[in-house]
Short mmCIF file of C-alpha atoms in Angstrom, two decimals:
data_model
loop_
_atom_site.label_atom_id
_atom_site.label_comp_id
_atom_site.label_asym_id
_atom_site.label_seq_id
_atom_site.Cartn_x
_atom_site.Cartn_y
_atom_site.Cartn_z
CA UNK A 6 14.19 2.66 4.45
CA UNK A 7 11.11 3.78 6.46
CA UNK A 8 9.35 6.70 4.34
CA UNK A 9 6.28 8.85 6.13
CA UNK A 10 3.23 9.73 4.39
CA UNK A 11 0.47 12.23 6.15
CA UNK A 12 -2.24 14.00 6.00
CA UNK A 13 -4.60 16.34 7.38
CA UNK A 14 -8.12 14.26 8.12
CA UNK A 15 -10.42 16.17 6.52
CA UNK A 16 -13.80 17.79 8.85
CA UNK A 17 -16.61 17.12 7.24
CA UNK A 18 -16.21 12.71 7.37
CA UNK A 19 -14.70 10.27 9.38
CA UNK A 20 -11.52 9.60 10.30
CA UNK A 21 -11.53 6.15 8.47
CA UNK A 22 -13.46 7.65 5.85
CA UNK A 23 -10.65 10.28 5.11
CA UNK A 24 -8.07 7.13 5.31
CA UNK A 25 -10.29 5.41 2.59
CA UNK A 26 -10.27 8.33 -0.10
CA UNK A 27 -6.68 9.64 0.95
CA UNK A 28 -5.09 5.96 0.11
CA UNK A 29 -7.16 5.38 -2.68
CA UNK A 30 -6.82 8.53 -3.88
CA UNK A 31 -3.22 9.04 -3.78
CA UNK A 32 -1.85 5.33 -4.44
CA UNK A 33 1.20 6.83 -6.88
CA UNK A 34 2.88 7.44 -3.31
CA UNK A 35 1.87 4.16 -1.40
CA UNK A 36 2.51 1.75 -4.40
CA UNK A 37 6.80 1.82 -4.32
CA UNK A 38 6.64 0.51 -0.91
CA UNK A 39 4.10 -2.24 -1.54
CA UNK A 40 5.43 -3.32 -4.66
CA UNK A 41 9.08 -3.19 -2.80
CA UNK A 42 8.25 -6.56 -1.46
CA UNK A 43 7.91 -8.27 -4.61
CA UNK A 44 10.75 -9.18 -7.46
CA UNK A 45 11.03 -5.65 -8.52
CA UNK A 46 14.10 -6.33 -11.11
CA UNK A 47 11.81 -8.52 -12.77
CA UNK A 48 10.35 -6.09 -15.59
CA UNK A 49 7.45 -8.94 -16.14
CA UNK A 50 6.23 -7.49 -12.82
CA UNK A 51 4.36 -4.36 -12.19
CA UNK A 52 2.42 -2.83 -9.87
CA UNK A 53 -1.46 -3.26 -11.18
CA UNK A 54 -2.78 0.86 -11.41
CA UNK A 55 -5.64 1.32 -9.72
CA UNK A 56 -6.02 -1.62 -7.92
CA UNK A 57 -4.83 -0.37 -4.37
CA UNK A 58 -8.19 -0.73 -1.83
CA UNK A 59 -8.69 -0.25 1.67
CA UNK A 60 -10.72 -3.02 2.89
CA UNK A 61 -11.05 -2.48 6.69
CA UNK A 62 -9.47 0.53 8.76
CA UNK A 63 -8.99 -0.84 12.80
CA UNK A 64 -8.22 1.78 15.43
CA UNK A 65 -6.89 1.96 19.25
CA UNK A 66 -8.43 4.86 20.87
CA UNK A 67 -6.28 4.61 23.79
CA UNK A 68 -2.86 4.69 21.41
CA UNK A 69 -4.30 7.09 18.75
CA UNK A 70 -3.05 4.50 16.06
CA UNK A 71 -4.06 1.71 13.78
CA UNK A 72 -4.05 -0.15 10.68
CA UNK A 73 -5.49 0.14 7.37
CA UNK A 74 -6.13 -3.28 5.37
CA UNK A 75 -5.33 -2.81 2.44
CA UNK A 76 -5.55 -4.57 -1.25
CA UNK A 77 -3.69 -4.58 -4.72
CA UNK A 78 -2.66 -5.89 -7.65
CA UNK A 79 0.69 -7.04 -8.86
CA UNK A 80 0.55 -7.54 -12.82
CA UNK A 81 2.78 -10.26 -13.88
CA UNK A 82 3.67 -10.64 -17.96
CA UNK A 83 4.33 -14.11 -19.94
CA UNK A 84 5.59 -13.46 -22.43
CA UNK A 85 6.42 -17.22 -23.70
CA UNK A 86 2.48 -17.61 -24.49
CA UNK A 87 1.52 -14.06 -24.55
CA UNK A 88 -0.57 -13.69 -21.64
CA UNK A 89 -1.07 -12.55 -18.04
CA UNK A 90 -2.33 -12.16 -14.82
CA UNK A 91 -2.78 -10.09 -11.69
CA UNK A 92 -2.41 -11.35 -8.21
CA UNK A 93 -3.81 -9.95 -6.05
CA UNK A 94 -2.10 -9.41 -2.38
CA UNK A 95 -2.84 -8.24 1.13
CA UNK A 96 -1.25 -5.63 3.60
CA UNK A 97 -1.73 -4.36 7.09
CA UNK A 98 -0.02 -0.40 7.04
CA UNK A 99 0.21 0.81 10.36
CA UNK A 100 -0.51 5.08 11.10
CA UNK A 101 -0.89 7.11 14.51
CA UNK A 102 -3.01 10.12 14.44
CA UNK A 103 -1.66 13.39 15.81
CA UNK A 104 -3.11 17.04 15.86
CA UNK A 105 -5.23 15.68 13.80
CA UNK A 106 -3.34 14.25 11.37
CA UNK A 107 -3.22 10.72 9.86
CA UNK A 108 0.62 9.60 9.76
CA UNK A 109 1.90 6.26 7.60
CA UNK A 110 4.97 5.30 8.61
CA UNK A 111 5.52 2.64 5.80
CA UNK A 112 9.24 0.27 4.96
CA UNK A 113 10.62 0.52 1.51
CA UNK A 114 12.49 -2.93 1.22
CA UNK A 115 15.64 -3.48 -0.97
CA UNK A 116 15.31 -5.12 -4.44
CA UNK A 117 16.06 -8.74 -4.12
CA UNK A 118 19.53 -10.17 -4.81
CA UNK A 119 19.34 -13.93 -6.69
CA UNK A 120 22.39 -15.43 -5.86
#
């Protein structure tokens, strides 16, 4: 399932600046699809809050696209010794920009199936 996500890039700063703070800023609505790819029927895993981070945001001019680079956290649970950890993970989300809007067009994937 492909879901979009947009926004209007804001005046006053860049267009990779508003990318930055719009991500970061609203990761409630990017987190489902990255945490999608990981065992999600596993309740030892969870998305890590406030870990999502955009480390690099590439353009092409000539497209009026791009990709944002972007970081987080998946918190995993032990619960045999009581302890745990959070891995972190890398993603490349792909957006065009139109009218001057930013547009993620990001894949929700299924939960895995252990047969």
């Amino acid at each position: 399932m492909v879901e979009k996500i947009s926004f209007v890039v804001k005046p006053s700063i860049s267009i990779a600046e508003s990318i930055i703070d719009y991500v970061q800023g609203h990761e409630p609505q990017f987190s489902p699809m990255l945490f999608s790819k990981h065992n999600v029927e596993d309740a030892r895993f969870q998305f890590a809050t406030a870990s999502l981070r955009v480390d690099m945001v590439e353009f092409d001019d000539e497209h009026h696209s791009g990709l944002a680079h972007v970081s987080y956290g998946i918190h995993f649970f032990w619960p045999c010794n009581n302890q745990d950890e959070i891995d972190t993970f890398q993603e490349k989300l792909p957006f065009v920009i139109k009218d001057n809007q930013v547009i993620f067009s990001l894949t929700t994937h299924q939960p895995w199936i252990v047969l």
